[in-house]
Coordinates of C-alpha atoms in Angstrom, one line a residue:
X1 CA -1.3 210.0 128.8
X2 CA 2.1 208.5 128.6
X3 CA 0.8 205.7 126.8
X4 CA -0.9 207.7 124.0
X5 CA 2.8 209.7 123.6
X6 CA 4.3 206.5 123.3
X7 CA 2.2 204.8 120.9
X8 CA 1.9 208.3 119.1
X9 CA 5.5 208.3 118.9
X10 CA 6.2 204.5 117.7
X11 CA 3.5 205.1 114.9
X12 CA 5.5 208.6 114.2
X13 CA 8.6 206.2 113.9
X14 CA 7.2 204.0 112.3
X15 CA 6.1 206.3 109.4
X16 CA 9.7 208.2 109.1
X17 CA 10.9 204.4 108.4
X18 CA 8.4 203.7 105.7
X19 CA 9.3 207.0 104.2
X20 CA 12.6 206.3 104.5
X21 CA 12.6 202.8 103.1
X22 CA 10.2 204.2 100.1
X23 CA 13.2 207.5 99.1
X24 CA 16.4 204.6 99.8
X25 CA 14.3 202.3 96.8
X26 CA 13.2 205.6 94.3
X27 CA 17.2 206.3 94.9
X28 CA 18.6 202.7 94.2
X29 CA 16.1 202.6 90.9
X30 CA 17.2 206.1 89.7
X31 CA 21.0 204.2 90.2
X32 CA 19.7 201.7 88.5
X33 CA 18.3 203.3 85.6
X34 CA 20.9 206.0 85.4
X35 CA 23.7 203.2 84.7
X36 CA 21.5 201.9 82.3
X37 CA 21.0 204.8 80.4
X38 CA 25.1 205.6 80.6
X39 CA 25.5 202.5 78.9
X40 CA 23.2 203.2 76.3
X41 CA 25.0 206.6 75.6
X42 CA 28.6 204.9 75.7
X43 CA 27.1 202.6 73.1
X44 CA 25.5 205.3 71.1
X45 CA 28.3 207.5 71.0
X46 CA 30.3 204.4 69.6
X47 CA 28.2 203.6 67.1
X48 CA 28.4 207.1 66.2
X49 CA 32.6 206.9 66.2
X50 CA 32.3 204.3 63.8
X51 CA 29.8 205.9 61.3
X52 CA 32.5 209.3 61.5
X53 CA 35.3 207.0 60.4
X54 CA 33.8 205.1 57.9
X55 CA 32.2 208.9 56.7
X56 CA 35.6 210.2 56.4

């Protein structure tokens, strides 16, 4: 019986790490792509700066 709750638990572990593992790398590529796409805004929005000025 202990051996079955012990075996039960290390595979119950052993899932929450997976899991956890699995969210930590949806979060760092989220990061990721969330810097990516600030850069692309801050670029935008110069580009748009630029086409006011020269519009004025």
């Amino acid at each position: 019986m202990v051996k079955v709750v012990e075996e039960t638990t290390k595979q119950t572990r052993t899932k929450e790490t997976k899991d956890y593992n699995n969210l930590a790398m949806e979060v760092k590529e989220l990061r990721d792509e969330n810097i990516m796409l600030n850069k692309r805004i801050e670029a935008l929005e110069e580009k748009l700066e630029r086409f006011l000025a020269v519009s004025k």
